[in-house]
Amino acid sequence: MSLSGAPSRPVTAVAWASSGTTCPGHFSLISMTEDGTTASFTRGFPPKSGYYLCYSKDLSGGMVVSDVQVISDKDTIPHGYCYIPEFMESKASVWKKKRVCVRIVPVESVTTAILDIRLTTKSKMMLQQYTCLGDMLGYVLWYMKGPFSTPVPQAKPRSISLDMRSLSLEAAGPPLPLRPSNQPPAPPKVSPRRSTLKEKDTRAETFNDSLNVYGITAMDGVPFALHPKFESQSNGKGSVVKLDDICIKSIHDIENEYHYTFAVEEMAAKRSRPLMTSKS
């Protein structure tokens, strides 16, 4: 990667990996430094199997690395930061005297993020447009930070059938005749005896349905007719019922007509009541 072509996609994760086999598929392994040496971190003497720094730019998780720092084991990890994960082989470990920690935030919450991470050996080599993080086991860590862009999702081309292509907003022409494959199926032939049985079954079902819905009452089959008293009134057109014989009474008239004193009940109660005599 040349310095002139600065990447625009943000770094979404940083990790340690023992080799290319332990490095996750969506991570990029930093196997070489900018001055052409192997970027394998080793410690101790004689040197043991090393490990590499790797990073990812997979935006499927919706998170980006907004900042990265190198701190010593005596420093307290800054608030909001976390140590990078380790994809190591069995019995392999990472040097703990200095550790890399990152700050991971949602992609929509920031406008700038870490765009690239590179390594150099301990020399006077400087990387333009990059910021120095610090030295670690003989290497110097650099990072580039700036505004980033997310890839625009592209719609997948969809296949359009011939029937859909033939649709148009213009006026449609005369309907095409049906093809033999589109003709409706002919009704099955039924023998006369079978047709008669089917008709009887249909009538029976109709009768049963009427019984279930309405039921049978004693008035079924009885013709409707008016009483002879009202036939004369119904035959005359525009006849008016006279209500002259109706007397409308007031509340005072009703109370006088149905006034009852309960005198009979009072006399009966006096006769049946035993006489009370006083004893001297």
PDB file of C-alpha atoms in Angstrom:
ATOM      1  CA  MET A   1       0.000   0.000   0.000  1.00  0.00           C
ATOM      2  CA  SER A   2       1.526   3.294  -1.060  1.00  0.00           C
ATOM      3  CA  LEU A   3       1.432   6.407   1.073  1.00  0.00           C
ATOM      4  CA  SER A   4      -0.218   8.439  -1.667  1.00  0.00           C
ATOM      5  CA  GLY A   5      -3.270   6.210  -1.850  1.00  0.00           C
ATOM      6  CA  ALA A   6      -4.674   6.750   1.634  1.00  0.00           C
ATOM      7  CA  PRO A   7      -7.470   4.340   2.462  1.00  0.00           C
ATOM      8  CA  SER A   8     -10.951   5.714   3.105  1.00  0.00           C
ATOM      9  CA  ARG A   9     -12.580   2.701   4.742  1.00  0.00           C
ATOM     10  CA  PRO A  10     -12.259   2.668   8.555  1.00  0.00           C
ATOM     11  CA  VAL A  11     -10.631  -0.013  10.669  1.00  0.00           C
ATOM     12  CA  THR A  12     -13.284  -1.939  12.582  1.00  0.00           C
ATOM     13  CA  ALA A  13     -11.111  -4.239  14.742  1.00  0.00           C
ATOM     14  CA  VAL A  14      -7.472  -4.861  15.728  1.00  0.00           C
ATOM     15  CA  ALA A  15      -6.093  -8.163  17.087  1.00  0.00           C
ATOM     16  CA  TRP A  16      -3.070 -10.386  17.621  1.00  0.00           C
ATOM     17  CA  ALA A  17      -2.611 -13.595  15.613  1.00  0.00           C
ATOM     18  CA  SER A  18       0.055 -16.296  15.756  1.00  0.00           C
ATOM     19  CA  SER A  19       0.135 -16.720  11.970  1.00  0.00           C
ATOM     20  CA  GLY A  20      -2.000 -16.571   8.883  1.00  0.00           C
ATOM     21  CA  THR A  21      -3.763 -19.787   9.905  1.00  0.00           C
ATOM     22  CA  THR A  22      -5.004 -18.422  13.227  1.00  0.00           C
ATOM     23  CA  CYS A  23      -5.879 -15.020  11.761  1.00  0.00           C
ATOM     24  CA  PRO A  24      -9.661 -14.719  11.118  1.00  0.00           C
ATOM     25  CA  GLY A  25     -10.728 -14.635   7.489  1.00  0.00           C
ATOM     26  CA  HIS A  26     -11.913 -11.016   7.453  1.00  0.00           C
ATOM     27  CA  PHE A  27      -8.655  -9.759   9.061  1.00  0.00           C
ATOM     28  CA  SER A  28      -5.530  -8.539   7.243  1.00  0.00           C
ATOM     29  CA  LEU A  29      -2.219  -9.756   8.710  1.00  0.00           C
ATOM     30  CA  ILE A  30       0.648  -7.203   8.908  1.00  0.00           C
ATOM     31  CA  SER A  31       3.479  -9.570   8.028  1.00  0.00           C
ATOM     32  CA  MET A  32       6.049  -6.994   6.843  1.00  0.00           C
ATOM     33  CA  THR A  33       7.187  -3.585   8.073  1.00  0.00           C
ATOM     34  CA  GLU A  34       7.454  -0.503   5.871  1.00  0.00           C
ATOM     35  CA  ASP A  35      11.251  -0.849   5.723  1.00  0.00           C
ATOM     36  CA  GLY A  36      11.089  -4.460   4.477  1.00  0.00           C
ATOM     37  CA  THR A  37      11.629  -6.611   7.584  1.00  0.00           C
ATOM     38  CA  THR A  38       9.452  -9.332   9.056  1.00  0.00           C
ATOM     39  CA  ALA A  39       6.849  -7.895  11.405  1.00  0.00           C
ATOM     40  CA  SER A  40       6.874 -10.866  13.805  1.00  0.00           C
ATOM     41  CA  PHE A  41       6.825  -9.848  17.461  1.00  0.00           C
ATOM     42  CA  THR A  42       9.144 -12.091  19.528  1.00  0.00           C
ATOM     43  CA  ARG A  43      10.466 -11.998  23.062  1.00  0.00           C
ATOM     44  CA  GLY A  44      13.080 -13.872  25.083  1.00  0.00           C
ATOM     45  CA  PHE A  45      16.340 -15.494  24.033  1.00  0.00           C
ATOM     46  CA  PRO A  46      16.584 -17.586  21.995  1.00  0.00           C
ATOM     47  CA  PRO A  47      13.628 -16.111  20.072  1.00  0.00           C
ATOM     48  CA  LYS A  48      10.420 -18.155  20.281  1.00  0.00           C
ATOM     49  CA  SER A  49       7.594 -18.367  17.790  1.00  0.00           C
ATOM     50  CA  GLY A  50       6.376 -14.878  17.061  1.00  0.00           C
ATOM     51  CA  TYR A  51       2.944 -13.306  16.553  1.00  0.00           C
ATOM     52  CA  TYR A  52       1.605 -10.610  14.261  1.00  0.00           C
ATOM     53  CA  LEU A  53      -0.651  -7.606  14.413  1.00  0.00           C
ATOM     54  CA  CYS A  54      -3.772  -7.761  12.237  1.00  0.00           C
ATOM     55  CA  TYR A  55      -6.794  -5.549  11.588  1.00  0.00           C
ATOM     56  CA  SER A  56     -10.213  -5.779   9.970  1.00  0.00           C
ATOM     57  CA  LYS A  57     -12.334  -3.418   7.878  1.00  0.00           C
ATOM     58  CA  ASP A  58     -15.527  -5.452   7.927  1.00  0.00           C
ATOM     59  CA  LEU A  59     -18.432  -3.048   8.568  1.00  0.00           C
ATOM     60  CA  SER A  60     -21.091  -5.733   8.994  1.00  0.00           C
ATOM     61  CA  GLY A  61     -20.997  -5.263  12.774  1.00  0.00           C
ATOM     62  CA  GLY A  62     -21.718  -1.527  12.543  1.00  0.00           C
ATOM     63  CA  MET A  63     -18.684  -0.592  14.737  1.00  0.00           C
ATOM     64  CA  VAL A  64     -15.420   1.272  13.969  1.00  0.00           C
ATOM     65  CA  VAL A  65     -12.154   1.909  15.827  1.00  0.00           C
ATOM     66  CA  SER A  66     -12.138   5.612  16.692  1.00  0.00           C
ATOM     67  CA  ASP A  67      -8.770   5.583  18.508  1.00  0.00           C
ATOM     68  CA  VAL A  68      -5.876   3.275  19.417  1.00  0.00           C
ATOM     69  CA  GLN A  69      -3.189   3.548  22.122  1.00  0.00           C
ATOM     70  CA  VAL A  70      -0.139   1.632  23.386  1.00  0.00           C
ATOM     71  CA  ILE A  71       0.070   1.565  27.185  1.00  0.00           C
ATOM     72  CA  SER A  72       2.385  -0.158  29.677  1.00  0.00           C
ATOM     73  CA  ASP A  73       1.330  -2.662  32.284  1.00  0.00           C
ATOM     74  CA  LYS A  74       1.591   0.037  34.979  1.00  0.00           C
ATOM     75  CA  ASP A  75      -0.855   2.377  33.229  1.00  0.00           C
ATOM     76  CA  THR A  76      -4.591   2.222  33.765  1.00  0.00           C
ATOM     77  CA  ILE A  77      -6.584   1.466  30.650  1.00  0.00           C
ATOM     78  CA  PRO A  78      -8.433   4.627  29.543  1.00  0.00           C
ATOM     79  CA  HIS A  79     -12.188   4.851  29.979  1.00  0.00           C
ATOM     80  CA  GLY A  80     -14.070   3.468  26.982  1.00  0.00           C
ATOM     81  CA  TYR A  81     -11.070   1.464  25.716  1.00  0.00           C
ATOM     82  CA  CYS A  82     -10.491  -2.301  25.628  1.00  0.00           C
ATOM     83  CA  TYR A  83      -7.530  -4.584  24.971  1.00  0.00           C
ATOM     84  CA  ILE A  84      -7.420  -6.102  21.505  1.00  0.00           C
ATOM     85  CA  PRO A  85      -8.324  -9.819  21.249  1.00  0.00           C
ATOM     86  CA  GLU A  86      -5.781 -12.580  20.711  1.00  0.00           C
ATOM     87  CA  PHE A  87      -6.107 -15.365  18.122  1.00  0.00           C
ATOM     88  CA  MET A  88      -3.136 -17.403  19.298  1.00  0.00           C
ATOM     89  CA  GLU A  89      -2.031 -20.998  19.063  1.00  0.00           C
ATOM     90  CA  SER A  90      -2.090 -23.222  22.117  1.00  0.00           C
ATOM     91  CA  LYS A  91       0.687 -22.460  24.664  1.00  0.00           C
ATOM     92  CA  ALA A  92       1.439 -19.155  22.873  1.00  0.00           C
ATOM     93  CA  SER A  93       1.118 -15.814  24.653  1.00  0.00           C
ATOM     94  CA  VAL A  94       1.477 -12.097  23.982  1.00  0.00           C
ATOM     95  CA  TRP A  95       3.947  -9.818  25.742  1.00  0.00           C
ATOM     96  CA  LYS A  96       2.119  -7.971  28.540  1.00  0.00           C
ATOM     97  CA  LYS A  97       4.678  -5.271  29.392  1.00  0.00           C
ATOM     98  CA  LYS A  98       3.080  -3.108  26.717  1.00  0.00           C
ATOM     99  CA  ARG A  99      -0.385  -3.644  25.361  1.00  0.00           C
ATOM    100  CA  VAL A 100      -2.501  -2.264  22.527  1.00  0.00           C
ATOM    101  CA  CYS A 101      -5.974  -0.982  23.425  1.00  0.00           C
ATOM    102  CA  VAL A 102      -8.641   0.461  21.136  1.00  0.00           C
ATOM    103  CA  ARG A 103     -11.826   2.459  21.455  1.00  0.00           C
ATOM    104  CA  ILE A 104     -14.707   0.926  19.462  1.00  0.00           C
ATOM    105  CA  VAL A 105     -17.844   3.016  18.807  1.00  0.00           C
ATOM    106  CA  PRO A 106     -20.905   2.743  16.516  1.00  0.00           C
ATOM    107  CA  VAL A 107     -20.181   3.841  12.962  1.00  0.00           C
ATOM    108  CA  GLU A 108     -22.956   6.451  12.930  1.00  0.00           C
ATOM    109  CA  SER A 109     -21.668   8.176  16.111  1.00  0.00           C
ATOM    110  CA  VAL A 110     -18.376   9.517  14.669  1.00  0.00           C
ATOM    111  CA  THR A 111     -17.155  11.159  11.489  1.00  0.00           C
ATOM    112  CA  THR A 112     -13.441  10.281  11.861  1.00  0.00           C
ATOM    113  CA  ALA A 113     -11.850   6.932  12.690  1.00  0.00           C
ATOM    114  CA  ILE A 114      -8.655   4.900  12.326  1.00  0.00           C
ATOM    115  CA  LEU A 115      -8.062   4.318   8.623  1.00  0.00           C
ATOM    116  CA  ASP A 116      -4.782   2.356   8.598  1.00  0.00           C
ATOM    117  CA  ILE A 117      -2.144   0.782  10.874  1.00  0.00           C
ATOM    118  CA  ARG A 118       1.500   0.215   9.890  1.00  0.00           C
ATOM    119  CA  LEU A 119       4.776  -0.906  11.467  1.00  0.00           C
ATOM    120  CA  THR A 120       8.396   0.147  11.129  1.00  0.00           C
ATOM    121  CA  THR A 121      11.571  -1.006  12.856  1.00  0.00           C
ATOM    122  CA  LYS A 122      13.313   1.157  15.418  1.00  0.00           C
ATOM    123  CA  SER A 123      14.991   3.561  13.043  1.00  0.00           C
ATOM    124  CA  LYS A 124      14.766   7.140  11.916  1.00  0.00           C
ATOM    125  CA  MET A 125      12.168   6.271   9.234  1.00  0.00           C
ATOM    126  CA  MET A 126       9.113   8.515   9.377  1.00  0.00           C
ATOM    127  CA  LEU A 127       5.754   7.874   7.754  1.00  0.00           C
ATOM    128  CA  GLN A 128       4.080  10.925   6.282  1.00  0.00           C
ATOM    129  CA  GLN A 129       0.430  11.571   7.292  1.00  0.00           C
ATOM    130  CA  TYR A 130       0.737   8.927  10.050  1.00  0.00           C
ATOM    131  CA  THR A 131       0.839   9.381  13.829  1.00  0.00           C
ATOM    132  CA  CYS A 132       3.321   7.459  15.988  1.00  0.00           C
ATOM    133  CA  LEU A 133       1.766   5.290  18.697  1.00  0.00           C
ATOM    134  CA  GLY A 134       5.010   4.175  20.344  1.00  0.00           C
ATOM    135  CA  ASP A 135       7.552   1.380  20.260  1.00  0.00           C
ATOM    136  CA  MET A 136       6.949  -2.238  21.204  1.00  0.00           C
ATOM    137  CA  LEU A 137       9.461  -5.136  21.085  1.00  0.00           C
ATOM    138  CA  GLY A 138      11.687  -3.430  18.533  1.00  0.00           C
ATOM    139  CA  TYR A 139       8.872  -2.090  16.315  1.00  0.00           C
ATOM    140  CA  VAL A 140       7.206   1.319  16.052  1.00  0.00           C
ATOM    141  CA  LEU A 141       3.435   1.427  15.585  1.00  0.00           C
ATOM    142  CA  TRP A 142       1.846   4.071  13.336  1.00  0.00           C
ATOM    143  CA  TYR A 143      -1.761   4.881  12.546  1.00  0.00           C
ATOM    144  CA  MET A 144      -3.667   7.184  10.206  1.00  0.00           C
ATOM    145  CA  LYS A 145      -6.873   8.843  11.383  1.00  0.00           C
ATOM    146  CA  GLY A 146      -9.346  10.860   9.341  1.00  0.00           C
ATOM    147  CA  PRO A 147     -12.812  11.005   7.804  1.00  0.00           C
ATOM    148  CA  PHE A 148     -14.055   7.769   6.376  1.00  0.00           C
ATOM    149  CA  SER A 149     -16.625   6.597   3.883  1.00  0.00           C
ATOM    150  CA  THR A 150     -18.827   3.544   4.006  1.00  0.00           C
ATOM    151  CA  PRO A 151     -19.490   1.513   0.857  1.00  0.00           C
ATOM    152  CA  VAL A 152     -22.856   2.186  -0.743  1.00  0.00           C
ATOM    153  CA  PRO A 153     -24.867  -1.029  -0.991  1.00  0.00           C
ATOM    154  CA  GLN A 154     -25.591  -1.906  -4.591  1.00  0.00           C
ATOM    155  CA  ALA A 155     -28.846  -3.492  -5.611  1.00  0.00           C
ATOM    156  CA  LYS A 156     -28.494  -6.935  -7.090  1.00  0.00           C
ATOM    157  CA  PRO A 157     -29.748  -7.224 -10.683  1.00  0.00           C
ATOM    158  CA  ARG A 158     -32.949  -9.178 -10.836  1.00  0.00           C
ATOM    159  CA  SER A 159     -33.980 -11.307 -13.737  1.00  0.00           C
ATOM    160  CA  ILE A 160     -37.188 -10.160 -15.436  1.00  0.00           C
ATOM    161  CA  SER A 161     -39.313 -12.752 -17.121  1.00  0.00           C
ATOM    162  CA  LEU A 162     -40.674 -12.317 -20.630  1.00  0.00           C
ATOM    163  CA  ASP A 163     -44.187 -11.772 -19.260  1.00  0.00           C
ATOM    164  CA  MET A 164     -43.004  -8.848 -17.109  1.00  0.00           C
ATOM    165  CA  ARG A 165     -41.082  -7.295 -19.998  1.00  0.00           C
ATOM    166  CA  SER A 166     -44.214  -7.354 -22.139  1.00  0.00           C
ATOM    167  CA  LEU A 167     -46.086  -5.158 -19.623  1.00  0.00           C
ATOM    168  CA  SER A 168     -46.369  -1.499 -20.633  1.00  0.00           C
ATOM    169  CA  LEU A 169     -48.175   1.639 -19.481  1.00  0.00           C
ATOM    170  CA  GLU A 170     -49.361   2.326 -23.003  1.00  0.00           C
ATOM    171  CA  ALA A 171     -52.836   1.395 -24.216  1.00  0.00           C
ATOM    172  CA  ALA A 172     -53.212  -2.317 -24.542  1.00  0.00           C
ATOM    173  CA  GLY A 173     -54.122  -3.815 -27.857  1.00  0.00           C
ATOM    174  CA  PRO A 174     -56.918  -6.291 -28.552  1.00  0.00           C
ATOM    175  CA  PRO A 175     -56.861  -9.383 -26.363  1.00  0.00           C
ATOM    176  CA  LEU A 176     -54.972 -12.270 -27.810  1.00  0.00           C
ATOM    177  CA  PRO A 177     -56.796 -15.552 -28.355  1.00  0.00           C
ATOM    178  CA  LEU A 178     -56.261 -18.226 -25.787  1.00  0.00           C
ATOM    179  CA  ARG A 179     -53.660 -20.771 -26.589  1.00  0.00           C
ATOM    180  CA  PRO A 180     -54.570 -24.437 -26.400  1.00  0.00           C
ATOM    181  CA  SER A 181     -52.644 -24.749 -23.121  1.00  0.00           C
ATOM    182  CA  ASN A 182     -54.712 -21.942 -21.578  1.00  0.00           C
ATOM    183  CA  GLN A 183     -58.157 -23.262 -22.524  1.00  0.00           C
ATOM    184  CA  PRO A 184     -60.430 -24.096 -19.567  1.00  0.00           C
ATOM    185  CA  PRO A 185     -60.881 -27.813 -18.932  1.00  0.00           C
ATOM    186  CA  ALA A 186     -64.039 -29.373 -20.355  1.00  0.00           C
ATOM    187  CA  PRO A 187     -66.683 -30.436 -17.820  1.00  0.00           C
ATOM    188  CA  PRO A 188     -66.740 -34.160 -17.129  1.00  0.00           C
ATOM    189  CA  LYS A 189     -69.457 -36.195 -18.793  1.00  0.00           C
ATOM    190  CA  VAL A 190     -72.096 -37.526 -16.386  1.00  0.00           C
ATOM    191  CA  SER A 191     -74.500 -40.359 -17.128  1.00  0.00           C
ATOM    192  CA  PRO A 192     -78.301 -39.670 -16.870  1.00  0.00           C
ATOM    193  CA  ARG A 193     -78.702 -41.919 -13.832  1.00  0.00           C
ATOM    194  CA  ARG A 194     -75.803 -40.305 -12.037  1.00  0.00           C
ATOM    195  CA  SER A 195     -77.187 -36.845 -12.861  1.00  0.00           C
ATOM    196  CA  THR A 196     -80.588 -37.760 -11.352  1.00  0.00           C
ATOM    197  CA  LEU A 197     -78.987 -39.043  -8.150  1.00  0.00           C
ATOM    198  CA  LYS A 198     -76.893 -35.916  -7.866  1.00  0.00           C
ATOM    199  CA  GLU A 199     -79.997 -33.710  -8.273  1.00  0.00           C
ATOM    200  CA  LYS A 200     -81.807 -35.625  -5.496  1.00  0.00           C
ATOM    201  CA  ASP A 201     -78.847 -35.264  -3.178  1.00  0.00           C
ATOM    202  CA  THR A 202     -78.776 -31.522  -3.853  1.00  0.00           C
ATOM    203  CA  ARG A 203     -82.474 -31.164  -3.005  1.00  0.00           C
ATOM    204  CA  ALA A 204     -82.022 -33.139   0.208  1.00  0.00           C
ATOM    205  CA  GLU A 205     -79.110 -30.965   1.271  1.00  0.00           C
ATOM    206  CA  THR A 206     -81.140 -27.802   0.562  1.00  0.00           C
ATOM    207  CA  PHE A 207     -84.067 -29.125   2.650  1.00  0.00           C
ATOM    208  CA  ASN A 208     -81.786 -30.066   5.534  1.00  0.00           C
ATOM    209  CA  ASP A 209     -80.159 -26.641   5.449  1.00  0.00           C
ATOM    210  CA  SER A 210     -83.566 -24.939   5.654  1.00  0.00           C
ATOM    211  CA  LEU A 211     -84.509 -27.076   8.632  1.00  0.00           C
ATOM    212  CA  ASN A 212     -81.291 -26.268  10.412  1.00  0.00           C
ATOM    213  CA  VAL A 213     -81.606 -22.526   9.782  1.00  0.00           C
ATOM    214  CA  TYR A 214     -85.292 -21.818  10.393  1.00  0.00           C
ATOM    215  CA  GLY A 215     -86.607 -24.865  12.214  1.00  0.00           C
ATOM    216  CA  ILE A 216     -90.203 -26.241  12.106  1.00  0.00           C
ATOM    217  CA  THR A 217     -93.018 -24.488  14.029  1.00  0.00           C
ATOM    218  CA  ALA A 218     -96.754 -25.070  14.476  1.00  0.00           C
ATOM    219  CA  MET A 219     -97.596 -22.132  12.177  1.00  0.00           C
ATOM    220  CA  ASP A 220     -95.919 -23.723   9.122  1.00  0.00           C
ATOM    221  CA  GLY A 221     -98.499 -24.074   6.330  1.00  0.00           C
ATOM    222  CA  VAL A 222    -101.201 -21.940   8.021  1.00  0.00           C
ATOM    223  CA  PRO A 223    -102.442 -19.181   5.637  1.00  0.00           C
ATOM    224  CA  PHE A 224    -102.527 -15.599   6.866  1.00  0.00           C
ATOM    225  CA  ALA A 225    -105.941 -13.859   7.023  1.00  0.00           C
ATOM    226  CA  LEU A 226    -107.483 -10.825   8.756  1.00  0.00           C
ATOM    227  CA  HIS A 227    -110.362 -11.050  11.230  1.00  0.00           C
ATOM    228  CA  PRO A 228    -113.742 -10.151   9.640  1.00  0.00           C
ATOM    229  CA  LYS A 229    -114.047  -7.262  12.108  1.00  0.00           C
ATOM    230  CA  PHE A 230    -111.119  -5.505  10.441  1.00  0.00           C
ATOM    231  CA  GLU A 231    -111.900  -6.434   6.835  1.00  0.00           C
ATOM    232  CA  SER A 232    -114.284  -3.475   6.375  1.00  0.00           C
ATOM    233  CA  GLN A 233    -111.674  -1.074   7.620  1.00  0.00           C
ATOM    234  CA  SER A 234    -108.956  -2.571   5.432  1.00  0.00           C
ATOM    235  CA  ASN A 235    -111.128  -2.532   2.290  1.00  0.00           C
ATOM    236  CA  GLY A 236    -111.977   1.170   2.577  1.00  0.00           C
ATOM    237  CA  LYS A 237    -109.373   3.465   1.191  1.00  0.00           C
ATOM    238  CA  GLY A 238    -108.253   6.260   3.446  1.00  0.00           C
ATOM    239  CA  SER A 239    -110.405   5.074   6.399  1.00  0.00           C
ATOM    240  CA  VAL A 240    -109.775   6.813   9.691  1.00  0.00           C
ATOM    241  CA  VAL A 241    -110.232   5.131  13.037  1.00  0.00           C
ATOM    242  CA  LYS A 242    -112.479   7.180  15.331  1.00  0.00           C
ATOM    243  CA  LEU A 243    -111.347   7.615  18.887  1.00  0.00           C
ATOM    244  CA  ASP A 244    -114.365   9.581  20.215  1.00  0.00           C
ATOM    245  CA  ASP A 245    -115.247   6.948  22.827  1.00  0.00           C
ATOM    246  CA  ILE A 246    -111.910   7.302  24.576  1.00  0.00           C
ATOM    247  CA  CYS A 247    -112.104   9.399  27.728  1.00  0.00           C
ATOM    248  CA  ILE A 248    -108.928  10.922  28.990  1.00  0.00           C
ATOM    249  CA  LYS A 249    -108.930  11.167  32.790  1.00  0.00           C
ATOM    250  CA  SER A 250    -106.868  13.457  34.951  1.00  0.00           C
ATOM    251  CA  ILE A 251    -104.832  12.386  37.956  1.00  0.00           C
ATOM    252  CA  HIS A 252    -107.523  13.786  40.320  1.00  0.00           C
ATOM    253  CA  ASP A 253    -110.262  11.748  38.572  1.00  0.00           C
ATOM    254  CA  ILE A 254    -108.185   8.576  38.800  1.00  0.00           C
ATOM    255  CA  GLU A 255    -107.530   9.083  42.518  1.00  0.00           C
ATOM    256  CA  ASN A 256    -111.246   9.707  43.215  1.00  0.00           C
ATOM    257  CA  GLU A 257    -112.329   6.674  41.206  1.00  0.00           C
ATOM    258  CA  TYR A 258    -109.916   4.246  42.783  1.00  0.00           C
ATOM    259  CA  HIS A 259    -109.899   5.774  46.297  1.00  0.00           C
ATOM    260  CA  TYR A 260    -110.161   3.090  48.976  1.00  0.00           C
ATOM    261  CA  THR A 261    -110.321   3.765  52.722  1.00  0.00           C
ATOM    262  CA  PHE A 262    -109.604   0.227  54.014  1.00  0.00           C
ATOM    263  CA  ALA A 263    -112.538   0.618  56.496  1.00  0.00           C
ATOM    264  CA  VAL A 264    -113.623  -3.023  56.147  1.00  0.00           C
ATOM    265  CA  GLU A 265    -110.153  -4.294  56.955  1.00  0.00           C
ATOM    266  CA  GLU A 266    -109.921  -1.973  59.942  1.00  0.00           C
ATOM    267  CA  MET A 267    -113.282  -3.192  61.402  1.00  0.00           C
ATOM    268  CA  ALA A 268    -112.248  -6.817  60.921  1.00  0.00           C
ATOM    269  CA  ALA A 269    -108.992  -6.191  62.730  1.00  0.00           C
ATOM    270  CA  LYS A 270    -110.857  -4.685  65.677  1.00  0.00           C
ATOM    271  CA  ARG A 271    -113.208  -7.691  65.975  1.00  0.00           C
ATOM    272  CA  SER A 272    -110.449 -10.259  65.932  1.00  0.00           C
ATOM    273  CA  ARG A 273    -108.285  -8.325  68.430  1.00  0.00           C
ATOM    274  CA  PRO A 274    -108.682  -9.832  71.989  1.00  0.00           C
ATOM    275  CA  LEU A 275    -109.900  -7.534  74.724  1.00  0.00           C
ATOM    276  CA  MET A 276    -107.306  -6.571  77.251  1.00  0.00           C
ATOM    277  CA  THR A 277    -108.579  -6.677  80.897  1.00  0.00           C
ATOM    278  CA  SER A 278    -106.690  -5.344  83.819  1.00  0.00           C
ATOM    279  CA  LYS A 279    -106.246  -7.449  86.970  1.00  0.00           C
ATOM    280  CA  SER A 280    -106.754  -5.879  90.324  1.00  0.00           C
TER     281      SER A 280
END
